[in-house]
PDB file of C-alpha atoms in Angstrom:
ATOM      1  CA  UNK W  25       4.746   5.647 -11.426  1.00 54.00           C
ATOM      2  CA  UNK W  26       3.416   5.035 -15.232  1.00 54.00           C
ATOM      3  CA  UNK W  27       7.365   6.495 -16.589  1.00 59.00           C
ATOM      4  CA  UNK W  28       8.790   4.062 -14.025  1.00 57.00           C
ATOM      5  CA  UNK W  29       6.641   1.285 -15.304  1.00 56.00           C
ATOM      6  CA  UNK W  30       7.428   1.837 -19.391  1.00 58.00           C
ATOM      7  CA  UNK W  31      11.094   2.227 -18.354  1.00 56.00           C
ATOM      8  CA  UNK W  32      10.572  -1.250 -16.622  1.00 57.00           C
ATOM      9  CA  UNK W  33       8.890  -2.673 -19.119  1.00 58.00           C
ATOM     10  CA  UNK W  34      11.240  -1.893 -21.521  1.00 60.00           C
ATOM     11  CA  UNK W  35      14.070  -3.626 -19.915  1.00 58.00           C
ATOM     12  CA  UNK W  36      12.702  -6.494 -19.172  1.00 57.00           C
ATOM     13  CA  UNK W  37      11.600  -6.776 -23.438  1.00 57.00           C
ATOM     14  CA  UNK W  38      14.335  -6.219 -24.091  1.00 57.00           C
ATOM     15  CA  UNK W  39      16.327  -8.810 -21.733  1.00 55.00           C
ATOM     16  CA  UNK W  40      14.142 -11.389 -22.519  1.00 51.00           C
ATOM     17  CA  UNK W  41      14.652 -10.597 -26.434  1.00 52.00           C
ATOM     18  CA  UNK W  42      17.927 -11.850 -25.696  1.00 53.00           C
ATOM     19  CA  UNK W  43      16.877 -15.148 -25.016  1.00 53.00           C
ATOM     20  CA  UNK W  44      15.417 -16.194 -28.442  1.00 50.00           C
ATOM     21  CA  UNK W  45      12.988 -19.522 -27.099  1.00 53.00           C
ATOM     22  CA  UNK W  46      11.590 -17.380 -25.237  1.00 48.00           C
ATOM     23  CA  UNK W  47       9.904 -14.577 -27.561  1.00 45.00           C
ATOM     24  CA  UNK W  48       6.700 -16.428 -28.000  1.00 47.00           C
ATOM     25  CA  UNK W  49       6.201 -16.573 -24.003  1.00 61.00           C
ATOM     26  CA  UNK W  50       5.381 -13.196 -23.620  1.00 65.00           C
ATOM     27  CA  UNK W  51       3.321 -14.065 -19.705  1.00 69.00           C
ATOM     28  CA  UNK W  52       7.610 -13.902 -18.613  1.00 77.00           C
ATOM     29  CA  UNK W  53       7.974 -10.050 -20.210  1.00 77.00           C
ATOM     30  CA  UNK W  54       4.652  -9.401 -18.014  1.00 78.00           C
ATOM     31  CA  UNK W  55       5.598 -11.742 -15.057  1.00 84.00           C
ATOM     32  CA  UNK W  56       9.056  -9.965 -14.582  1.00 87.00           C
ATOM     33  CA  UNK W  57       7.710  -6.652 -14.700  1.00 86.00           C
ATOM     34  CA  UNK W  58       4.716  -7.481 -12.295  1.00 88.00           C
ATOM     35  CA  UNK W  59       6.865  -8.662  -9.883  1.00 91.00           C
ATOM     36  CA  UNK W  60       9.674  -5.714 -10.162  1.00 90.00           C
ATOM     37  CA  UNK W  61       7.217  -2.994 -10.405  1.00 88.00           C
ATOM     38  CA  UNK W  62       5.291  -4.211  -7.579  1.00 91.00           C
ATOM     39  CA  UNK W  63       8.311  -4.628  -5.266  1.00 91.00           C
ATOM     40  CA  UNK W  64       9.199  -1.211  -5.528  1.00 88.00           C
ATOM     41  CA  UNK W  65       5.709   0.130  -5.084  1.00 87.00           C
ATOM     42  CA  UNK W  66       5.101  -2.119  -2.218  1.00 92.00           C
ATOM     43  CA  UNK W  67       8.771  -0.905  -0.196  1.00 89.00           C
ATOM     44  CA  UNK W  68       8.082   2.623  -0.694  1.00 84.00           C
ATOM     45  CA  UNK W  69       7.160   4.482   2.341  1.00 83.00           C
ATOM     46  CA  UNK W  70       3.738   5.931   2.605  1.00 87.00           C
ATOM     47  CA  UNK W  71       0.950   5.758   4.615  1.00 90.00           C
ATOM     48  CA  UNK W  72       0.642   2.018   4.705  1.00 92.00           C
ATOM     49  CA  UNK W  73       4.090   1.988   6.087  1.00 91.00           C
ATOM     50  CA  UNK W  74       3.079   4.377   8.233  1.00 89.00           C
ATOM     51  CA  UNK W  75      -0.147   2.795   9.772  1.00 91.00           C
ATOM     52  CA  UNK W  76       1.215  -0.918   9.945  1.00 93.00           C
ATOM     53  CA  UNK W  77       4.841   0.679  11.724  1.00 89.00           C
ATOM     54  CA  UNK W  78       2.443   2.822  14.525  1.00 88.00           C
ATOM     55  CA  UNK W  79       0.562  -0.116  15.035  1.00 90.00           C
ATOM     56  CA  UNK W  80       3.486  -2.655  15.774  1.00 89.00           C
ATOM     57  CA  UNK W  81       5.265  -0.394  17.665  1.00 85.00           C
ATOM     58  CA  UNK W  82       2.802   0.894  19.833  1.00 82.00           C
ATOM     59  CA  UNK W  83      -0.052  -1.809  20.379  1.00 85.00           C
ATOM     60  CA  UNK W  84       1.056  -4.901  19.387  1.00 86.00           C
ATOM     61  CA  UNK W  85       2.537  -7.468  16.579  1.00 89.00           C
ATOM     62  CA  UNK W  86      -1.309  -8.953  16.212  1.00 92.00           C
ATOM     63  CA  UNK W  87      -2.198  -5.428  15.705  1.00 92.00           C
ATOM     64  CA  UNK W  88       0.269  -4.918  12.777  1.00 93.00           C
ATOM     65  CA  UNK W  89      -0.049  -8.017  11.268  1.00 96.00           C
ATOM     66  CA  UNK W  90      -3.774  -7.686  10.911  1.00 96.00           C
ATOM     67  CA  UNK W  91      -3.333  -3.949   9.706  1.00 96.00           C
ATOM     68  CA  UNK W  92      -1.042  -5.711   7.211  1.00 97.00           C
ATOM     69  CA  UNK W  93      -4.035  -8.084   6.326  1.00 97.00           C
ATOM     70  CA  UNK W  94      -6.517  -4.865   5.568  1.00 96.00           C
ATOM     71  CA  UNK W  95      -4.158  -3.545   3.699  1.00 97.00           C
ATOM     72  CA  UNK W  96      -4.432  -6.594   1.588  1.00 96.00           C
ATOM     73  CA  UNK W  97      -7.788  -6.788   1.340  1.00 97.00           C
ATOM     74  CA  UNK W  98      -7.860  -2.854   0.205  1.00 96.00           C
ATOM     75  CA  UNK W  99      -5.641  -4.084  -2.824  1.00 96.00           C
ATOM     76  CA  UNK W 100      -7.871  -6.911  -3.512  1.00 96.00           C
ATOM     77  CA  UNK W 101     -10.408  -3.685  -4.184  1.00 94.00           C
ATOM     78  CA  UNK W 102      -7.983  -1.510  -6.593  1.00 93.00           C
ATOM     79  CA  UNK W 103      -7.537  -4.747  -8.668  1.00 94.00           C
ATOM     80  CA  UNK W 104     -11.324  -6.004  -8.651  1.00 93.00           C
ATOM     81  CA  UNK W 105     -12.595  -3.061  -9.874  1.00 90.00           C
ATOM     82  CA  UNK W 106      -9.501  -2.391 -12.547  1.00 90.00           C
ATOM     83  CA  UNK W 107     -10.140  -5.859 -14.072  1.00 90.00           C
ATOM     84  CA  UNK W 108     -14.051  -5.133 -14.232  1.00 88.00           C
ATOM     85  CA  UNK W 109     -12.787  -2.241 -15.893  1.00 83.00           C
ATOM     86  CA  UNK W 110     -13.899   0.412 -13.537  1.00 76.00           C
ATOM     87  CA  UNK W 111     -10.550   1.882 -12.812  1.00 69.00           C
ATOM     88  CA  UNK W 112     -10.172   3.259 -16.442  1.00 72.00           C
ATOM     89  CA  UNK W 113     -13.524   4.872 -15.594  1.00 75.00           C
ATOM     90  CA  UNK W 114     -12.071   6.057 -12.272  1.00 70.00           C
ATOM     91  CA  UNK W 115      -8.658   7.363 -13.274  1.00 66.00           C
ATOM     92  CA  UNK W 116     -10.621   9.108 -17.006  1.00 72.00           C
ATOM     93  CA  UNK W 117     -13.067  10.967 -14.889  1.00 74.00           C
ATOM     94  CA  UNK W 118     -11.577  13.975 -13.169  1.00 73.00           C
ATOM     95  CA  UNK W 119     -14.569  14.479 -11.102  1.00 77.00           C
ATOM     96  CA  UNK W 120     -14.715  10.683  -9.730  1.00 76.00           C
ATOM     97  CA  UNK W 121     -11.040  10.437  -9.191  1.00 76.00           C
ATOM     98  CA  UNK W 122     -10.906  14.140  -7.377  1.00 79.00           C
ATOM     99  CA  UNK W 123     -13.312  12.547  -5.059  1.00 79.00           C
ATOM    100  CA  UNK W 124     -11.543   9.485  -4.484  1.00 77.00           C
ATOM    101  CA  UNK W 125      -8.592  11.891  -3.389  1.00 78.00           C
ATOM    102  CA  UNK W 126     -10.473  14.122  -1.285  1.00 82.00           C
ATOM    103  CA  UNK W 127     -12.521  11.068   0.392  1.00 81.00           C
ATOM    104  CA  UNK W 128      -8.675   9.387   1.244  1.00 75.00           C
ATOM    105  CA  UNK W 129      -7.255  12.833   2.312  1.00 81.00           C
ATOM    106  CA  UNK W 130      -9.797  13.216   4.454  1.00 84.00           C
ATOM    107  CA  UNK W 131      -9.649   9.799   6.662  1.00 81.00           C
ATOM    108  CA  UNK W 132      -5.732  10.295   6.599  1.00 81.00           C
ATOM    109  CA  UNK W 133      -6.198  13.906   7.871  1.00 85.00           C
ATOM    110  CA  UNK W 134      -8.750  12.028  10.530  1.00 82.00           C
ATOM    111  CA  UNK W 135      -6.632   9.558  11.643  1.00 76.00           C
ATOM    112  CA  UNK W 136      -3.531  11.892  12.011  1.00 80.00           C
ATOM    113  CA  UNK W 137      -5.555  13.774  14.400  1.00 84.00           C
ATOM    114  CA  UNK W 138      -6.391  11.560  16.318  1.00 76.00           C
ATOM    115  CA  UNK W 139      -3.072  10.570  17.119  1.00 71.00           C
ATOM    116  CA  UNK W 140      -2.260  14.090  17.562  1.00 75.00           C
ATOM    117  CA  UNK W 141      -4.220  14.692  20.626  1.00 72.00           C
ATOM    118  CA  UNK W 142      -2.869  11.458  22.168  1.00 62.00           C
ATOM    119  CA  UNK W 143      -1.558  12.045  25.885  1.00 63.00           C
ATOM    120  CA  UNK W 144       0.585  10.806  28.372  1.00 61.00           C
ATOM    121  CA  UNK W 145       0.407   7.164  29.012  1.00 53.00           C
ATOM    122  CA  UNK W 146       1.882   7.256  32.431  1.00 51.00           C
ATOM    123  CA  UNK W 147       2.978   3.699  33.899  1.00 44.00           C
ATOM    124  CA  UNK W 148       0.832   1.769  32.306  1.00 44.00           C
ATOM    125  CA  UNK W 149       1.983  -1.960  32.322  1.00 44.00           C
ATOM    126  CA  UNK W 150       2.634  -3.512  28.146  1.00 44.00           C
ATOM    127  CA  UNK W 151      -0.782  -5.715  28.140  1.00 42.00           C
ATOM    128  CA  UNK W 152      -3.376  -2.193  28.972  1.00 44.00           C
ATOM    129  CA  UNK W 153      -1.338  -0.599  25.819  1.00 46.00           C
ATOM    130  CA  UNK W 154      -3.844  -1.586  23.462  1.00 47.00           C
ATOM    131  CA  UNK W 155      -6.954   0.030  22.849  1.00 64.00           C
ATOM    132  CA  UNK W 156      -8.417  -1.228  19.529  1.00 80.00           C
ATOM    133  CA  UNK W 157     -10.168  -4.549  18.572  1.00 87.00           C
ATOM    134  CA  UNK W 158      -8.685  -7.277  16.029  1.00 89.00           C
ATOM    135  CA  UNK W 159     -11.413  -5.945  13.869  1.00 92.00           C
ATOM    136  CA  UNK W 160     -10.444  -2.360  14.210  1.00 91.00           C
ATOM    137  CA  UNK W 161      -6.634  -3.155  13.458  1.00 93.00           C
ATOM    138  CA  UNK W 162      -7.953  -4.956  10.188  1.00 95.00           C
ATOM    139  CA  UNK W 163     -10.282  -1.930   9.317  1.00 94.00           C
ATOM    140  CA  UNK W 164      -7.715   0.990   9.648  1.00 93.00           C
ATOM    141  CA  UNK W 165      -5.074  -1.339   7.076  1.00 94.00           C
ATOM    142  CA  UNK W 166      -8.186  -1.503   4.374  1.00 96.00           C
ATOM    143  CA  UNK W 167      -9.637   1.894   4.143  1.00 94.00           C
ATOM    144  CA  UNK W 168      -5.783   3.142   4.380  1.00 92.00           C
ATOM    145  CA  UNK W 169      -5.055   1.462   1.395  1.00 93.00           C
ATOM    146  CA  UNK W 170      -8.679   0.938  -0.289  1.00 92.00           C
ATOM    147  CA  UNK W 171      -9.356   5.146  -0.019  1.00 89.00           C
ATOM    148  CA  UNK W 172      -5.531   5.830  -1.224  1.00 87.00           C
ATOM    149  CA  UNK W 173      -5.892   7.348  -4.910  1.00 84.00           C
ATOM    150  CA  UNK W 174      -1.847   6.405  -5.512  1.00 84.00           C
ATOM    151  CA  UNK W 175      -3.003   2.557  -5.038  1.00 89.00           C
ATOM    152  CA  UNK W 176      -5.618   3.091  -7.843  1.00 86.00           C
ATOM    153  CA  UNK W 177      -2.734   4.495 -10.133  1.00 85.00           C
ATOM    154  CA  UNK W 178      -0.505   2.250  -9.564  1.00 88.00           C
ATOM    155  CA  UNK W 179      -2.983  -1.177 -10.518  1.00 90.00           C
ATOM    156  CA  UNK W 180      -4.498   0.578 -12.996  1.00 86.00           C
ATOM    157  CA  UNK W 181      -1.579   1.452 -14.644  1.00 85.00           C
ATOM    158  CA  UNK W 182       0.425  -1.612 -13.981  1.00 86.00           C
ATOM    159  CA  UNK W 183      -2.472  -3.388 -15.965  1.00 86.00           C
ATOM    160  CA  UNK W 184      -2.562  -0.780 -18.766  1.00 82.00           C
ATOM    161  CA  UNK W 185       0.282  -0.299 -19.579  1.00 80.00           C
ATOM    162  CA  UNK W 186       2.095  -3.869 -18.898  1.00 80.00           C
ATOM    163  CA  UNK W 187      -0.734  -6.799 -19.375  1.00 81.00           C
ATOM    164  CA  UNK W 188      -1.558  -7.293 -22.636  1.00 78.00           C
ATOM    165  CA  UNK W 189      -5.494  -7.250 -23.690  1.00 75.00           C
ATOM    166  CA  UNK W 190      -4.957 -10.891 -24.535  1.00 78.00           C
ATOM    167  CA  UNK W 191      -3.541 -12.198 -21.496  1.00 80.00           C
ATOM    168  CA  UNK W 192      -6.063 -14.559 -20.138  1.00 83.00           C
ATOM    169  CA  UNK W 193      -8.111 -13.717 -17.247  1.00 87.00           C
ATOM    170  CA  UNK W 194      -7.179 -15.990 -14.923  1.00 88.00           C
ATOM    171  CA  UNK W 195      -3.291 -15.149 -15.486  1.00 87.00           C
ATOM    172  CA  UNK W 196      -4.331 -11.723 -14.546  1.00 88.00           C
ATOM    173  CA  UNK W 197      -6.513 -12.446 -11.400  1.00 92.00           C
ATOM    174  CA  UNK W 198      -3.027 -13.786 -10.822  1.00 93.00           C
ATOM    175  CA  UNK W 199      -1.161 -11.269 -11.043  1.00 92.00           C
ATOM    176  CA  UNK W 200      -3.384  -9.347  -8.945  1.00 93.00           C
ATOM    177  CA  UNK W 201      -3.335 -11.998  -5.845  1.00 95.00           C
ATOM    178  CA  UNK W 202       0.482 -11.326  -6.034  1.00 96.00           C
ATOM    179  CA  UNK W 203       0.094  -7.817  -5.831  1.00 95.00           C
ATOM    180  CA  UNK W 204      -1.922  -8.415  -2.783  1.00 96.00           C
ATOM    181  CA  UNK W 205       0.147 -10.948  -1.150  1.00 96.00           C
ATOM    182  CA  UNK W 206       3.328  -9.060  -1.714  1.00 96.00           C
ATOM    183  CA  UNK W 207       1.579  -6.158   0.294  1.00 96.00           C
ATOM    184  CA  UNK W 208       0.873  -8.711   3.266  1.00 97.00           C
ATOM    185  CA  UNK W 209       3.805 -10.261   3.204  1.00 97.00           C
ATOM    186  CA  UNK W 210       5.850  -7.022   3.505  1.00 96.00           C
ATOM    187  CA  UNK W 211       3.980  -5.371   6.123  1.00 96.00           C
ATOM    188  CA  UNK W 212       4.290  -8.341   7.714  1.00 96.00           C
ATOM    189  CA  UNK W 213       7.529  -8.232   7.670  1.00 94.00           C
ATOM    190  CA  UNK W 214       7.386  -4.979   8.975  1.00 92.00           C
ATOM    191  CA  UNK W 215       4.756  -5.836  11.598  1.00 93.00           C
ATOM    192  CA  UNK W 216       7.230  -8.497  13.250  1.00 91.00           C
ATOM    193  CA  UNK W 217      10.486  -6.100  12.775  1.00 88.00           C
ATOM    194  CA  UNK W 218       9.199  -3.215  14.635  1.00 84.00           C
ATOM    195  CA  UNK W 219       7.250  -5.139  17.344  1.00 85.00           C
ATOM    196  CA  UNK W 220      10.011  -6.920  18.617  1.00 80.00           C
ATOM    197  CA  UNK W 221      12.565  -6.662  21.670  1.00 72.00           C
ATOM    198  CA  UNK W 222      13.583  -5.022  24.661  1.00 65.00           C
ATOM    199  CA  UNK W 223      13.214  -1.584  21.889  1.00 60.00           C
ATOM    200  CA  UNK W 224       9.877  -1.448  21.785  1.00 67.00           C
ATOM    201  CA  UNK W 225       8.853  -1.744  25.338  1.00 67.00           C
ATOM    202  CA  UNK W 226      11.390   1.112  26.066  1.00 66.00           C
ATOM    203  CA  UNK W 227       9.779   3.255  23.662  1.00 65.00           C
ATOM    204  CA  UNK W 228       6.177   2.401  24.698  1.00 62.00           C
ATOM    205  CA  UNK W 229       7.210   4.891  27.972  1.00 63.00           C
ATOM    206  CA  UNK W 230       7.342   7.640  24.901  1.00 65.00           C
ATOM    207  CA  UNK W 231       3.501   6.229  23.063  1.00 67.00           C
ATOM    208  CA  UNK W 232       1.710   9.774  22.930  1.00 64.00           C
ATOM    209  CA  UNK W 233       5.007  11.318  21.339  1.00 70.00           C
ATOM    210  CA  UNK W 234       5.577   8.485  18.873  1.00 72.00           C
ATOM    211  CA  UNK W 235       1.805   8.723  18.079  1.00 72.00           C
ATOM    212  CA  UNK W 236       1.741  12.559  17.659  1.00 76.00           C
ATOM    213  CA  UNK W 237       4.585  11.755  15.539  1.00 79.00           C
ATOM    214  CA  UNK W 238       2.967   9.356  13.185  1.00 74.00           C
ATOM    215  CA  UNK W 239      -0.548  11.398  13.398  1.00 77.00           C
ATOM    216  CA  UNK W 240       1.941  14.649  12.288  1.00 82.00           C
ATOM    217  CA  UNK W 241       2.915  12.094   9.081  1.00 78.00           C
ATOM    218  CA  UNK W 242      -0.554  10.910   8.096  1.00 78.00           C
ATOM    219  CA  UNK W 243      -1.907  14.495   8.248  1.00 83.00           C
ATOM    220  CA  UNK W 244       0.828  15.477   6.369  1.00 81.00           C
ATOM    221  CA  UNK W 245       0.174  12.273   3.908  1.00 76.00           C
ATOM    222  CA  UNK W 246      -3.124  13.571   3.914  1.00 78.00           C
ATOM    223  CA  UNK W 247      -2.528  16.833   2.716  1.00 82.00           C
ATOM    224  CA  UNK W 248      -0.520  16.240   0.303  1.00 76.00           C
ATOM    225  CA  UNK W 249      -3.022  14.170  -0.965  1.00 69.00           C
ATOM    226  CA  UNK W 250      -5.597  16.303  -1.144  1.00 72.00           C
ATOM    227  CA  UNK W 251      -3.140  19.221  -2.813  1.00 77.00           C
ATOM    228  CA  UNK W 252      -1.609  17.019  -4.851  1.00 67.00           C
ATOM    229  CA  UNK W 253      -1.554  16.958  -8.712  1.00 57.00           C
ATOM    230  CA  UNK W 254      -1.040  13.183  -9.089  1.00 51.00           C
ATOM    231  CA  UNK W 255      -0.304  11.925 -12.211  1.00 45.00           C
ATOM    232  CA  UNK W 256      -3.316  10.637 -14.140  1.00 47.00           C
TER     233      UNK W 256
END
């Protein structure tokens, strides 16, 4: 992500260098390359994706849309802690961050599992589908996103290597409530999408094979996790 976000970052100086009144507003180079960078983080598939989709699909669109809402409030963590300056600390220490990893791994490994040993649902009617509390919906979404190690590169790179020391702080408690409300509003989005029509309540007929199927993904999310040599 941090070669994406120079490459980025470069455009957009250089676009807006093109546009001589506005070289002394230098919040636009940052504001352009919040938003871009963000989009594409956001859209990229990954656990999030995975948890809110699962959700939607199999319990309900309340279900996703408050998964959507934890995953929110996990970002709200990444970027507290990055402008207290505790991510630097996080992402400089090998030993901290490797346990960051390992902690997130490890609740995407249990998750996955989980869903793995989910079984046959046999006729049961749409409404006795769901099994987990408004609360529990809105738990799953933070920890998926608040124990993810890839969320803490991504804001504390985004801030180190595209906001300026000198931007004010409340310009950059800014850009961090877009970063979280871009999350909710695109799980959201894909909250509604995938717990709508005739489709879903088809597939709920197939729920333990759809959930061994996303279990499969967030073990393998996990793993990869854990093996990974993420880019510090």
């Amino acid at each position: 992500m941090s070669s994406e976000i120079i490459v980025i970052r470069r455009l957009a100086t250089a676009l807006l260098r093109r546009h001589p009144r506005w070289r002394a507003r230098k919040t636009m180079t940052e504001l352009l390359a919040v938003v871009t960078i963000t989009i594409i983080a956001v859209i990229s598939p990954g656990p999030d994706f995975a948890m809110v989709t699962r959700n939607s699909l199999l319990l309900s669109r309340r279900a996703g849309v408050l998964t959507a809402l934890g995953i929110g409030a996990g970002v709200c963590v990444h970027v507290t802690y990055t402008l207290l300056g505790v991510g630097l600390v996080i992402r400089q220490s090998v030993l901290l961050f490797d346990i960051l990893k390992l902690v997130g791994a490890v609740y995407l490994i249990w998750l996955g599992t989980k869903m793995l040993r989910a079984k046959p649902a046999g006729q049961l009617a749409a409404t006795e589908v769901t099994a987990i509390s408004d609360l529990g919906a809105l738990r799953m979404g933070f920890f998926t996103n608040a124990l993810n190690p890839k969320t803490t590169v991504f804001v504390v790179s985004l801030f180190m290597q595209v906001v300026e020391p000198t931007t004010a702080l409340s310009i950059q408690i800014g850009y961090g409530a877009f970063i979280a409300a871009a999350h909710v509003i695109w799980f959201t989005v894909v909250a509604v999408f995938f717990s709508s029509g005739a489709v879903r309540l088809r597939l709920l007929d197939l729920r333990h094979w759809i959930d061994r199927a996303f279990g499969a993904l967030l073990v393998g999310f996990g793993v990869l996790l854990a093996t990974a040599n993420l880019t510090r």
